[in-house]
């Protein structure tokens, strides 16, 4: 197994999960990586993070390509979620001489996850000297869990921020400039939308906290996806600046499900009405669209228009499922609306509106509903219904 040099004294020894297709219940068509790093001082060597349980053998093989795992002196647990901490016990078994440190909250998390396993706490005042190479720590609660922590190596100017700046993307290349900056930034955005969206304030604070330390940073080495260096470093910091303030543009997302095609017709008419106003629109049939992609589009949109016919007096389950998914991500500063066709009983739009309001969407207009197959007049009305959202979106700028 090949390790990859990140800097003079830091090597990537993580694993590539090429076939991961689901993470946290959302789609990851490009797979992911669980990055771990070896930091080699003159006296001691540290492993920053471990990996998901089934991949420990691959991690150890990569470590062994650099140093005998039994010679590792320190394991840093930046985050106790199982993709980084699940394999800890097996890794410790192969590194019997290693101290293990985590944030204060991480110490409790490791004990709870690993049946009482005791590790040491490392905090913002601690410096671990590996011999001409030091490690510093910053607790980063809720980036992504209460236990999350960043680790920094001053001599190498490398920040290892775990989930922050990550992307779910498997590749043979380890650096953003190698896979292509546009692709890396797009995957960063998908990851942010589906994992960090509800934590934007905490992520922004984390960046401020790092800036306040005065640490010089030449490389950001996250625990998922590719590593940011050179020009990519400025680009990813700019991207996080935009993402954490919730920057949006004149854009509307139309997400719907249909039963006999009438709500599909309405969705197309609504989208046409939006586009006719010169506002960007993205349309998704929730029966056929990965939620990760819908949510990535919603991230920089200003409006979400949700369509469903009525079945058993309510919305279709795929629409309900998406709204449930969205409730956890807590999008803010957006407007919403509901539309749909019905046969003998309405009710879907009322449910959708209730759900959107509970999530935090503002609802400036009444839902658009019609019975049976839309007539030409009803299609024109749906188009105008979409157009009014487009005008509202423009005014939000
Ligand atoms: Fe990559 Fe929050 O775990």
mmCIF file of C-alpha atoms and ligand atoms in Angstrom:
data_model
loop_
_atom_site.group_PDB
_atom_site.id
_atom_site.type_symbol
_atom_site.label_atom_id
_atom_site.label_comp_id
_atom_site.label_asym_id
_atom_site.label_seq_id
_atom_site.Cartn_x
_atom_site.Cartn_y
_atom_site.Cartn_z
ATOM 1 C CA UNK A 1 0.000 0.000 0.000
ATOM 2 C CA UNK A 2 1.322 3.372 -1.058
ATOM 3 C CA UNK A 3 1.449 6.353 1.293
ATOM 4 C CA UNK A 4 1.510 9.857 -0.162
ATOM 5 C CA UNK A 5 3.843 12.639 0.943
ATOM 6 C CA UNK A 6 1.886 15.734 2.076
ATOM 7 C CA UNK A 7 4.909 17.683 3.355
ATOM 8 C CA UNK A 8 8.456 16.852 4.470
ATOM 9 C CA UNK A 9 7.286 15.218 7.695
ATOM 10 C CA UNK A 10 3.660 14.361 7.004
ATOM 11 C CA UNK A 11 2.354 11.421 4.964
ATOM 12 C CA UNK A 12 -1.197 10.511 3.990
ATOM 13 C CA UNK A 13 -1.894 6.942 5.149
ATOM 14 C CA UNK A 14 -5.706 6.903 4.870
ATOM 15 C CA UNK A 15 -7.985 4.642 2.869
ATOM 16 C CA UNK A 16 -10.142 5.020 -0.220
ATOM 17 C CA UNK A 17 -13.753 3.821 -0.017
ATOM 18 C CA UNK A 18 -14.397 3.632 -3.747
ATOM 19 C CA UNK A 19 -17.817 2.021 -3.424
ATOM 20 C CA UNK A 20 -19.416 4.073 -0.648
ATOM 21 C CA UNK A 21 -22.816 5.010 -2.052
ATOM 22 C CA UNK A 22 -24.603 6.160 1.101
ATOM 23 C CA UNK A 23 -23.397 8.393 3.919
ATOM 24 C CA UNK A 24 -25.755 9.666 6.613
ATOM 25 C CA UNK A 25 -28.600 8.447 4.385
ATOM 26 C CA UNK A 26 -27.663 10.533 1.359
ATOM 27 C CA UNK A 27 -26.112 9.452 -1.910
ATOM 28 C CA UNK A 28 -22.339 9.530 -2.452
ATOM 29 C CA UNK A 29 -21.923 8.463 -6.090
ATOM 30 C CA UNK A 30 -18.198 9.259 -6.079
ATOM 31 C CA UNK A 31 -17.422 7.281 -2.907
ATOM 32 C CA UNK A 32 -15.208 8.831 -0.229
ATOM 33 C CA UNK A 33 -11.905 8.557 1.599
ATOM 34 C CA UNK A 34 -11.110 8.345 5.299
ATOM 35 C CA UNK A 35 -7.890 10.306 5.535
ATOM 36 C CA UNK A 36 -5.303 9.684 8.228
ATOM 37 C CA UNK A 37 -1.900 11.302 8.472
ATOM 38 C CA UNK A 38 1.461 10.295 9.920
ATOM 39 C CA UNK A 39 3.445 13.161 11.427
ATOM 40 C CA UNK A 40 7.101 12.169 11.878
ATOM 41 C CA UNK A 41 9.215 14.095 14.406
ATOM 42 C CA UNK A 42 12.859 13.326 15.194
ATOM 43 C CA UNK A 43 11.857 11.502 18.368
ATOM 44 C CA UNK A 44 8.255 10.459 17.950
ATOM 45 C CA UNK A 45 5.649 9.679 15.303
ATOM 46 C CA UNK A 46 1.934 10.490 15.547
ATOM 47 C CA UNK A 47 -1.045 9.113 13.650
ATOM 48 C CA UNK A 48 -3.767 11.712 13.152
ATOM 49 C CA UNK A 49 -7.144 9.942 13.013
ATOM 50 C CA UNK A 50 -8.003 6.338 12.273
ATOM 51 C CA UNK A 51 -10.610 4.945 9.875
ATOM 52 C CA UNK A 52 -13.893 3.037 9.582
ATOM 53 C CA UNK A 53 -13.564 -0.416 11.164
ATOM 54 C CA UNK A 54 -13.466 -2.585 7.999
ATOM 55 C CA UNK A 55 -10.596 -0.518 6.559
ATOM 56 C CA UNK A 56 -8.114 -0.831 9.435
ATOM 57 C CA UNK A 57 -5.994 -3.410 7.547
ATOM 58 C CA UNK A 58 -5.539 -1.003 4.646
ATOM 59 C CA UNK A 59 -4.624 1.842 7.029
ATOM 60 C CA UNK A 60 -2.047 -0.316 8.811
ATOM 61 C CA UNK A 61 -0.536 -1.456 5.511
ATOM 62 C CA UNK A 62 -0.053 2.184 4.512
ATOM 63 C CA UNK A 63 1.421 3.065 7.899
ATOM 64 C CA UNK A 64 3.793 0.086 7.545
ATOM 65 C CA UNK A 65 5.046 1.486 4.246
ATOM 66 C CA UNK A 66 6.458 4.401 6.280
ATOM 67 C CA UNK A 67 7.147 3.004 9.761
ATOM 68 C CA UNK A 68 6.495 -0.134 11.795
ATOM 69 C CA UNK A 69 3.063 0.523 13.396
ATOM 70 C CA UNK A 70 4.445 -0.723 16.711
ATOM 71 C CA UNK A 71 6.735 2.332 16.727
ATOM 72 C CA UNK A 72 3.880 4.847 16.669
ATOM 73 C CA UNK A 73 3.943 6.975 19.838
ATOM 74 C CA UNK A 74 0.701 8.923 19.590
ATOM 75 C CA UNK A 75 -2.773 8.548 18.082
ATOM 76 C CA UNK A 76 -4.914 11.698 17.799
ATOM 77 C CA UNK A 77 -8.680 11.208 17.634
ATOM 78 C CA UNK A 78 -10.010 14.414 16.079
ATOM 79 C CA UNK A 79 -13.601 13.136 15.957
ATOM 80 C CA UNK A 80 -15.434 10.140 17.394
ATOM 81 C CA UNK A 81 -17.872 9.534 14.540
ATOM 82 C CA UNK A 82 -17.315 5.925 13.393
ATOM 83 C CA UNK A 83 -15.851 6.842 9.991
ATOM 84 C CA UNK A 84 -12.786 8.159 11.855
ATOM 85 C CA UNK A 85 -12.913 6.353 15.185
ATOM 86 C CA UNK A 86 -14.651 3.037 14.428
ATOM 87 C CA UNK A 87 -11.347 1.213 13.923
ATOM 88 C CA UNK A 88 -9.583 2.756 16.946
ATOM 89 C CA UNK A 89 -9.370 -0.384 19.098
ATOM 90 C CA UNK A 90 -7.878 -2.449 16.266
ATOM 91 C CA UNK A 91 -5.436 0.325 15.417
ATOM 92 C CA UNK A 92 -4.414 0.583 19.077
ATOM 93 C CA UNK A 93 -3.803 -3.172 19.146
ATOM 94 C CA UNK A 94 -1.260 -2.726 16.352
ATOM 95 C CA UNK A 95 0.289 0.320 18.086
ATOM 96 C CA UNK A 96 0.662 -0.846 21.707
ATOM 97 C CA UNK A 97 3.110 1.926 22.641
ATOM 98 C CA UNK A 98 0.883 4.785 21.533
ATOM 99 C CA UNK A 99 -0.770 7.342 23.833
ATOM 100 C CA UNK A 100 -4.211 8.251 22.537
ATOM 101 C CA UNK A 101 -5.568 11.796 22.811
ATOM 102 C CA UNK A 102 -8.899 13.403 21.937
ATOM 103 C CA UNK A 103 -10.722 16.611 22.856
ATOM 104 C CA UNK A 104 -12.296 16.641 26.339
ATOM 105 C CA UNK A 105 -15.661 15.811 24.824
ATOM 106 C CA UNK A 106 -13.950 13.264 22.590
ATOM 107 C CA UNK A 107 -12.565 11.431 25.641
ATOM 108 C CA UNK A 108 -16.136 10.809 26.792
ATOM 109 C CA UNK A 109 -17.209 9.889 23.263
ATOM 110 C CA UNK A 110 -14.416 7.338 22.837
ATOM 111 C CA UNK A 111 -15.322 5.753 26.181
ATOM 112 C CA UNK A 112 -18.991 5.555 25.223
ATOM 113 C CA UNK A 113 -18.352 4.195 21.740
ATOM 114 C CA UNK A 114 -15.643 1.724 22.743
ATOM 115 C CA UNK A 115 -17.110 0.256 25.959
ATOM 116 C CA UNK A 116 -15.201 2.343 28.476
ATOM 117 C CA UNK A 117 -11.933 2.754 26.557
ATOM 118 C CA UNK A 118 -9.955 5.490 28.321
ATOM 119 C CA UNK A 119 -7.899 8.035 26.373
ATOM 120 C CA UNK A 120 -6.264 11.345 27.380
ATOM 121 C CA UNK A 121 -7.630 14.842 26.798
ATOM 122 C CA UNK A 122 -5.798 17.376 24.643
ATOM 123 C CA UNK A 123 -6.903 21.012 24.570
ATOM 124 C CA UNK A 124 -6.024 24.402 23.140
ATOM 125 C CA UNK A 125 -3.230 24.893 25.719
ATOM 126 C CA UNK A 126 -1.493 21.623 24.955
ATOM 127 C CA UNK A 127 1.488 21.216 22.666
ATOM 128 C CA UNK A 128 2.883 17.772 21.935
ATOM 129 C CA UNK A 129 6.517 17.862 20.806
ATOM 130 C CA UNK A 130 7.466 15.024 18.495
ATOM 131 C CA UNK A 131 11.044 16.297 18.195
ATOM 132 C CA UNK A 132 11.449 19.349 15.990
ATOM 133 C CA UNK A 133 7.824 18.956 15.046
ATOM 134 C CA UNK A 134 4.903 19.941 17.256
ATOM 135 C CA UNK A 135 1.191 19.300 17.354
ATOM 136 C CA UNK A 136 -1.374 21.817 18.597
ATOM 137 C CA UNK A 137 -5.097 21.316 19.034
ATOM 138 C CA UNK A 138 -8.253 23.392 18.774
ATOM 139 C CA UNK A 139 -11.569 22.035 20.027
ATOM 140 C CA UNK A 140 -14.211 22.731 17.374
ATOM 141 C CA UNK A 141 -17.595 21.802 18.854
ATOM 142 C CA UNK A 142 -20.208 21.007 16.186
ATOM 143 C CA UNK A 143 -17.762 20.963 13.304
ATOM 144 C CA UNK A 144 -19.119 18.288 12.998
ATOM 145 C CA UNK A 145 -20.007 16.851 16.448
ATOM 146 C CA UNK A 146 -19.489 18.230 19.981
ATOM 147 C CA UNK A 147 -16.194 16.341 20.200
ATOM 148 C CA UNK A 148 -14.680 17.607 16.935
ATOM 149 C CA UNK A 149 -11.133 18.975 17.066
ATOM 150 C CA UNK A 150 -8.584 20.403 14.620
ATOM 151 C CA UNK A 151 -4.909 19.409 14.810
ATOM 152 C CA UNK A 152 -2.129 21.662 13.516
ATOM 153 C CA UNK A 153 1.546 21.063 12.828
ATOM 154 C CA UNK A 154 3.301 24.447 12.941
ATOM 155 C CA UNK A 155 6.626 23.366 11.465
ATOM 156 C CA UNK A 156 4.913 21.879 8.402
ATOM 157 C CA UNK A 157 2.197 24.567 8.281
ATOM 158 C CA UNK A 158 -0.410 21.848 7.887
ATOM 159 C CA UNK A 159 -3.917 22.024 9.384
ATOM 160 C CA UNK A 160 -5.777 18.719 9.820
ATOM 161 C CA UNK A 161 -9.395 19.814 10.466
ATOM 162 C CA UNK A 162 -11.128 16.451 10.139
ATOM 163 C CA UNK A 163 -14.627 16.883 8.599
ATOM 164 C CA UNK A 164 -14.199 20.589 7.824
ATOM 165 C CA UNK A 165 -13.115 21.276 4.237
ATOM 166 C CA UNK A 166 -13.947 17.655 3.352
ATOM 167 C CA UNK A 167 -15.627 16.192 0.309
ATOM 168 C CA UNK A 168 -17.014 12.737 -0.375
ATOM 169 C CA UNK A 169 -14.895 11.859 -3.364
ATOM 170 C CA UNK A 170 -12.794 8.759 -3.934
ATOM 171 C CA UNK A 171 -9.821 9.255 -6.240
ATOM 172 C CA UNK A 172 -6.319 7.934 -6.749
ATOM 173 C CA UNK A 173 -5.092 11.534 -6.503
ATOM 174 C CA UNK A 174 -4.738 13.126 -3.101
ATOM 175 C CA UNK A 175 -4.677 16.841 -3.915
ATOM 176 C CA UNK A 176 -7.349 19.212 -5.213
ATOM 177 C CA UNK A 177 -4.983 20.538 -7.889
ATOM 178 C CA UNK A 178 -4.563 16.976 -9.176
ATOM 179 C CA UNK A 179 -8.274 16.089 -9.515
ATOM 180 C CA UNK A 180 -9.148 19.561 -10.821
ATOM 181 C CA UNK A 181 -10.161 22.513 -8.693
ATOM 182 C CA UNK A 182 -13.682 22.858 -10.147
ATOM 183 C CA UNK A 183 -14.565 19.256 -9.324
ATOM 184 C CA UNK A 184 -13.057 19.467 -5.844
ATOM 185 C CA UNK A 185 -14.945 22.683 -5.046
ATOM 186 C CA UNK A 186 -18.207 21.247 -6.369
ATOM 187 C CA UNK A 187 -17.832 18.153 -4.175
ATOM 188 C CA UNK A 188 -16.930 20.422 -1.232
ATOM 189 C CA UNK A 189 -20.226 22.243 -1.845
ATOM 190 C CA UNK A 190 -22.278 19.040 -2.031
ATOM 191 C CA UNK A 191 -20.665 17.889 1.250
ATOM 192 C CA UNK A 192 -21.307 21.243 2.925
ATOM 193 C CA UNK A 193 -24.950 21.279 1.786
ATOM 194 C CA UNK A 194 -25.698 17.795 3.060
ATOM 195 C CA UNK A 195 -23.653 17.749 6.270
ATOM 196 C CA UNK A 196 -22.633 21.200 7.435
ATOM 197 C CA UNK A 197 -25.552 23.396 6.277
ATOM 198 C CA UNK A 198 -27.172 23.489 9.744
ATOM 199 C CA UNK A 199 -23.779 24.217 11.324
ATOM 200 C CA UNK A 200 -22.791 27.235 9.211
ATOM 201 C CA UNK A 201 -22.350 29.552 12.208
ATOM 202 C CA UNK A 202 -20.126 27.064 14.003
ATOM 203 C CA UNK A 203 -18.085 26.488 10.844
ATOM 204 C CA UNK A 204 -17.648 30.258 10.371
ATOM 205 C CA UNK A 205 -16.552 30.547 14.026
ATOM 206 C CA UNK A 206 -14.106 27.702 13.497
ATOM 207 C CA UNK A 207 -12.474 29.554 10.627
ATOM 208 C CA UNK A 208 -12.315 32.739 12.752
ATOM 209 C CA UNK A 209 -10.807 30.754 15.615
ATOM 210 C CA UNK A 210 -8.060 29.416 13.372
ATOM 211 C CA UNK A 211 -7.371 32.891 11.964
ATOM 212 C CA UNK A 212 -7.143 34.272 15.533
ATOM 213 C CA UNK A 213 -4.379 31.801 16.395
ATOM 214 C CA UNK A 214 -2.137 33.400 13.781
ATOM 215 C CA UNK A 215 -1.165 29.941 12.573
ATOM 216 C CA UNK A 216 0.514 29.961 9.200
ATOM 217 C CA UNK A 217 -1.189 27.458 6.954
ATOM 218 C CA UNK A 218 0.098 26.192 3.628
ATOM 219 C CA UNK A 219 -1.958 23.000 3.489
ATOM 220 C CA UNK A 220 -5.416 22.020 4.700
ATOM 221 C CA UNK A 221 -5.616 18.248 4.979
ATOM 222 C CA UNK A 222 -9.206 17.189 5.783
ATOM 223 C CA UNK A 223 -10.362 13.697 6.649
ATOM 224 C CA UNK A 224 -12.475 13.191 3.516
ATOM 225 C CA UNK A 225 -11.519 13.693 -0.099
ATOM 226 C CA UNK A 226 -8.625 15.687 -1.449
ATOM 227 C CA UNK A 227 -6.100 17.989 0.240
ATOM 228 C CA UNK A 228 -5.963 21.734 -0.399
ATOM 229 C CA UNK A 229 -2.594 23.383 -1.143
ATOM 230 C CA UNK A 230 -1.178 26.157 -3.326
ATOM 231 C CA UNK A 231 -3.816 28.109 -5.244
ATOM 232 C CA UNK A 232 -6.478 25.637 -4.150
ATOM 233 C CA UNK A 233 -5.989 26.801 -0.557
ATOM 234 C CA UNK A 234 -7.178 30.346 -1.341
ATOM 235 C CA UNK A 235 -10.014 28.971 -3.437
ATOM 236 C CA UNK A 236 -11.325 26.703 -0.681
ATOM 237 C CA UNK A 237 -11.135 29.467 1.927
ATOM 238 C CA UNK A 238 -13.088 31.768 -0.409
ATOM 239 C CA UNK A 239 -15.640 28.997 -0.967
ATOM 240 C CA UNK A 240 -16.092 28.466 2.782
ATOM 241 C CA UNK A 241 -16.512 32.228 3.216
ATOM 242 C CA UNK A 242 -19.426 32.144 0.760
ATOM 243 C CA UNK A 243 -20.927 28.933 2.104
ATOM 244 C CA UNK A 244 -20.876 29.911 5.762
ATOM 245 C CA UNK A 245 -22.669 33.218 5.151
ATOM 246 C CA UNK A 246 -25.321 31.365 3.157
ATOM 247 C CA UNK A 247 -24.676 33.252 -0.083
ATOM 248 C CA UNK A 248 -27.535 32.751 -2.554
ATOM 249 C CA UNK A 249 -28.374 33.883 -6.056
ATOM 250 C CA UNK A 250 -31.493 34.426 -8.170
ATOM 251 C CA UNK A 251 -32.432 30.770 -8.302
ATOM 252 C CA UNK A 252 -35.501 28.631 -7.615
ATOM 253 C CA UNK A 253 -35.607 24.882 -6.973
ATOM 254 C CA UNK A 254 -38.746 22.994 -8.009
ATOM 255 C CA UNK A 255 -38.984 19.558 -6.346
ATOM 256 C CA UNK A 256 -41.997 17.345 -6.923
ATOM 257 C CA UNK A 257 -43.395 13.861 -7.213
ATOM 258 C CA UNK A 258 -46.264 12.847 -9.430
ATOM 259 C CA UNK A 259 -48.876 10.076 -9.624
ATOM 260 C CA UNK A 260 -50.632 10.353 -13.002
ATOM 261 C CA UNK A 261 -48.501 13.100 -14.541
ATOM 262 C CA UNK A 262 -50.600 16.169 -13.693
ATOM 263 C CA UNK A 263 -48.251 17.478 -11.000
ATOM 264 C CA UNK A 264 -45.385 16.873 -13.431
ATOM 265 C CA UNK A 265 -47.167 19.122 -15.953
ATOM 266 C CA UNK A 266 -47.607 21.765 -13.249
ATOM 267 C CA UNK A 267 -43.933 21.509 -12.258
ATOM 268 C CA UNK A 268 -42.884 22.184 -15.837
ATOM 269 C CA UNK A 269 -45.254 25.141 -16.093
ATOM 270 C CA UNK A 270 -44.023 26.587 -12.776
ATOM 271 C CA UNK A 271 -40.400 26.207 -13.922
ATOM 272 C CA UNK A 272 -41.237 27.844 -17.240
ATOM 273 C CA UNK A 273 -42.775 30.780 -15.403
ATOM 274 C CA UNK A 274 -39.635 31.180 -13.275
ATOM 275 C CA UNK A 275 -37.293 30.959 -16.258
ATOM 276 C CA UNK A 276 -39.382 33.450 -18.255
ATOM 277 C CA UNK A 277 -38.511 36.044 -15.600
ATOM 278 C CA UNK A 278 -34.799 35.478 -16.194
ATOM 279 C CA UNK A 279 -34.337 33.598 -12.925
ATOM 280 C CA UNK A 280 -32.383 30.343 -12.781
ATOM 281 C CA UNK A 281 -34.477 27.254 -12.085
ATOM 282 C CA UNK A 282 -33.585 23.626 -11.302
ATOM 283 C CA UNK A 283 -36.319 20.959 -11.433
ATOM 284 C CA UNK A 284 -36.194 17.575 -9.689
ATOM 285 C CA UNK A 285 -38.606 14.639 -9.721
ATOM 286 C CA UNK A 286 -38.057 13.332 -6.196
ATOM 287 C CA UNK A 287 -38.860 9.789 -7.335
ATOM 288 C CA UNK A 288 -35.786 9.831 -9.550
ATOM 289 C CA UNK A 289 -33.393 12.415 -8.083
ATOM 290 C CA UNK A 290 -30.698 11.878 -5.429
ATOM 291 C CA UNK A 291 -31.523 14.074 -2.418
ATOM 292 C CA UNK A 292 -27.880 15.149 -2.181
ATOM 293 C CA UNK A 293 -28.120 16.839 -5.588
ATOM 294 C CA UNK A 294 -31.457 18.525 -4.838
ATOM 295 C CA UNK A 295 -30.033 19.847 -1.575
ATOM 296 C CA UNK A 296 -26.826 21.059 -3.200
ATOM 297 C CA UNK A 297 -28.979 23.094 -5.606
ATOM 298 C CA UNK A 298 -31.119 24.391 -2.777
ATOM 299 C CA UNK A 299 -28.025 25.624 -0.912
ATOM 300 C CA UNK A 300 -27.564 28.681 -3.140
ATOM 301 C CA UNK A 301 -31.217 29.039 -4.217
ATOM 302 C CA UNK A 302 -33.654 31.515 -2.673
ATOM 303 C CA UNK A 303 -36.876 29.557 -3.112
ATOM 304 C CA UNK A 304 -38.078 25.973 -2.897
ATOM 305 C CA UNK A 305 -41.356 25.099 -4.615
ATOM 306 C CA UNK A 306 -42.631 21.666 -3.646
ATOM 307 C CA UNK A 307 -45.219 19.753 -5.664
ATOM 308 C CA UNK A 308 -47.275 16.698 -4.829
ATOM 309 C CA UNK A 309 -50.610 15.248 -5.839
ATOM 310 C CA UNK A 310 -52.870 14.153 -2.998
ATOM 311 C CA UNK A 311 -52.870 10.500 -2.009
ATOM 312 C CA UNK A 312 -54.899 9.328 0.990
ATOM 313 C CA UNK A 313 -55.516 12.993 1.891
ATOM 314 C CA UNK A 314 -51.796 13.834 2.048
ATOM 315 C CA UNK A 315 -48.551 14.262 0.125
ATOM 316 C CA UNK A 316 -46.672 11.437 -1.562
ATOM 317 C CA UNK A 317 -44.126 9.752 0.712
ATOM 318 C CA UNK A 318 -41.132 10.776 -1.399
ATOM 319 C CA UNK A 319 -42.100 14.419 -0.907
ATOM 320 C CA UNK A 320 -42.616 13.842 2.819
ATOM 321 C CA UNK A 321 -39.276 12.017 2.953
ATOM 322 C CA UNK A 322 -37.430 14.886 1.326
ATOM 323 C CA UNK A 323 -39.019 17.436 3.652
ATOM 324 C CA UNK A 324 -38.038 15.279 6.614
ATOM 325 C CA UNK A 325 -34.452 15.184 5.293
ATOM 326 C CA UNK A 326 -34.497 18.961 4.845
ATOM 327 C CA UNK A 327 -35.846 19.574 8.345
ATOM 328 C CA UNK A 328 -32.570 18.278 9.777
ATOM 329 C CA UNK A 329 -30.497 20.574 7.546
ATOM 330 C CA UNK A 330 -32.419 23.698 8.660
ATOM 331 C CA UNK A 331 -32.042 25.884 5.560
ATOM 332 C CA UNK A 332 -32.547 29.550 6.417
ATOM 333 C CA UNK A 333 -33.412 32.764 4.578
ATOM 334 C CA UNK A 334 -35.446 31.107 1.840
ATOM 335 C CA UNK A 335 -39.039 31.340 0.674
ATOM 336 C CA UNK A 336 -41.217 28.350 -0.161
ATOM 337 C CA UNK A 337 -44.410 27.311 -1.814
ATOM 338 C CA UNK A 338 -46.554 24.278 -2.586
ATOM 339 C CA UNK A 339 -48.400 23.154 -5.701
ATOM 340 C CA UNK A 340 -50.118 20.038 -6.926
ATOM 341 C CA UNK A 341 -52.990 18.340 -8.616
ATOM 342 C CA UNK A 342 -55.711 16.294 -6.924
ATOM 343 C CA UNK A 343 -58.618 14.057 -7.906
ATOM 344 C CA UNK A 344 -61.418 13.631 -5.417
ATOM 345 C CA UNK A 345 -59.665 14.998 -2.342
ATOM 346 C CA UNK A 346 -57.059 17.674 -1.738
ATOM 347 C CA UNK A 347 -54.742 17.890 1.258
ATOM 348 C CA UNK A 348 -51.159 17.492 0.009
ATOM 349 C CA UNK A 349 -50.473 21.229 -0.292
ATOM 350 C CA UNK A 350 -51.737 21.904 3.206
ATOM 351 C CA UNK A 351 -49.332 19.311 4.569
ATOM 352 C CA UNK A 352 -46.425 20.659 2.503
ATOM 353 C CA UNK A 353 -47.050 24.221 3.635
ATOM 354 C CA UNK A 354 -47.172 23.107 7.266
ATOM 355 C CA UNK A 355 -43.867 21.298 6.871
ATOM 356 C CA UNK A 356 -42.125 24.148 5.036
ATOM 357 C CA UNK A 357 -43.263 26.632 7.674
ATOM 358 C CA UNK A 358 -42.022 24.389 10.479
ATOM 359 C CA UNK A 359 -38.616 24.116 8.772
ATOM 360 C CA UNK A 360 -38.380 27.915 8.591
ATOM 361 C CA UNK A 361 -39.352 28.851 5.041
ATOM 362 C CA UNK A 362 -41.296 32.060 4.560
ATOM 363 C CA UNK A 363 -44.463 31.471 2.543
ATOM 364 C CA UNK A 364 -45.319 34.640 0.624
ATOM 365 C CA UNK A 365 -48.047 33.176 -1.640
ATOM 366 C CA UNK A 366 -50.944 30.734 -1.416
ATOM 367 C CA UNK A 367 -50.386 27.219 -2.837
ATOM 368 C CA UNK A 368 -51.425 26.484 -6.407
ATOM 369 C CA UNK A 369 -53.778 23.507 -6.716
ATOM 370 C CA UNK A 370 -56.040 22.225 -9.486
ATOM 371 C CA UNK A 371 -58.305 19.243 -10.014
ATOM 372 C CA UNK A 372 -57.598 16.368 -12.439
ATOM 373 C CA UNK A 373 -55.561 17.095 -15.547
ATOM 374 C CA UNK A 374 -54.460 20.733 -15.902
ATOM 375 C CA UNK A 375 -56.295 22.673 -18.608
ATOM 376 C CA UNK A 376 -54.528 25.235 -20.801
ATOM 377 C CA UNK A 377 -55.815 27.979 -18.487
ATOM 378 C CA UNK A 378 -54.558 26.133 -15.415
ATOM 379 C CA UNK A 379 -51.139 25.602 -16.995
ATOM 380 C CA UNK A 380 -50.972 29.342 -17.697
ATOM 381 C CA UNK A 381 -51.980 30.015 -14.083
ATOM 382 C CA UNK A 382 -49.236 27.675 -12.814
ATOM 383 C CA UNK A 383 -46.758 29.515 -15.023
ATOM 384 C CA UNK A 384 -47.810 32.825 -13.498
ATOM 385 C CA UNK A 385 -47.642 31.266 -10.011
ATOM 386 C CA UNK A 386 -43.992 30.384 -10.720
ATOM 387 C CA UNK A 387 -43.313 33.824 -12.181
ATOM 388 C CA UNK A 388 -44.425 35.569 -8.988
ATOM 389 C CA UNK A 389 -41.844 33.539 -7.039
ATOM 390 C CA UNK A 390 -39.177 34.541 -9.552
ATOM 391 C CA UNK A 391 -40.051 38.208 -9.036
ATOM 392 C CA UNK A 392 -39.961 37.738 -5.252
ATOM 393 C CA UNK A 393 -36.571 36.045 -5.515
ATOM 394 C CA UNK A 394 -35.202 38.979 -7.463
ATOM 395 C CA UNK A 395 -36.415 41.373 -4.811
ATOM 396 C CA UNK A 396 -34.653 39.333 -2.122
ATOM 397 C CA UNK A 397 -31.268 40.298 -3.619
HETATM 398 FE FE1 LIG B 1 -16.471 12.208 8.762
HETATM 399 FE FE2 LIG B 1 -18.510 13.558 11.202
HETATM 400 O O1 LIG B 1 -17.515 12.234 10.338
#
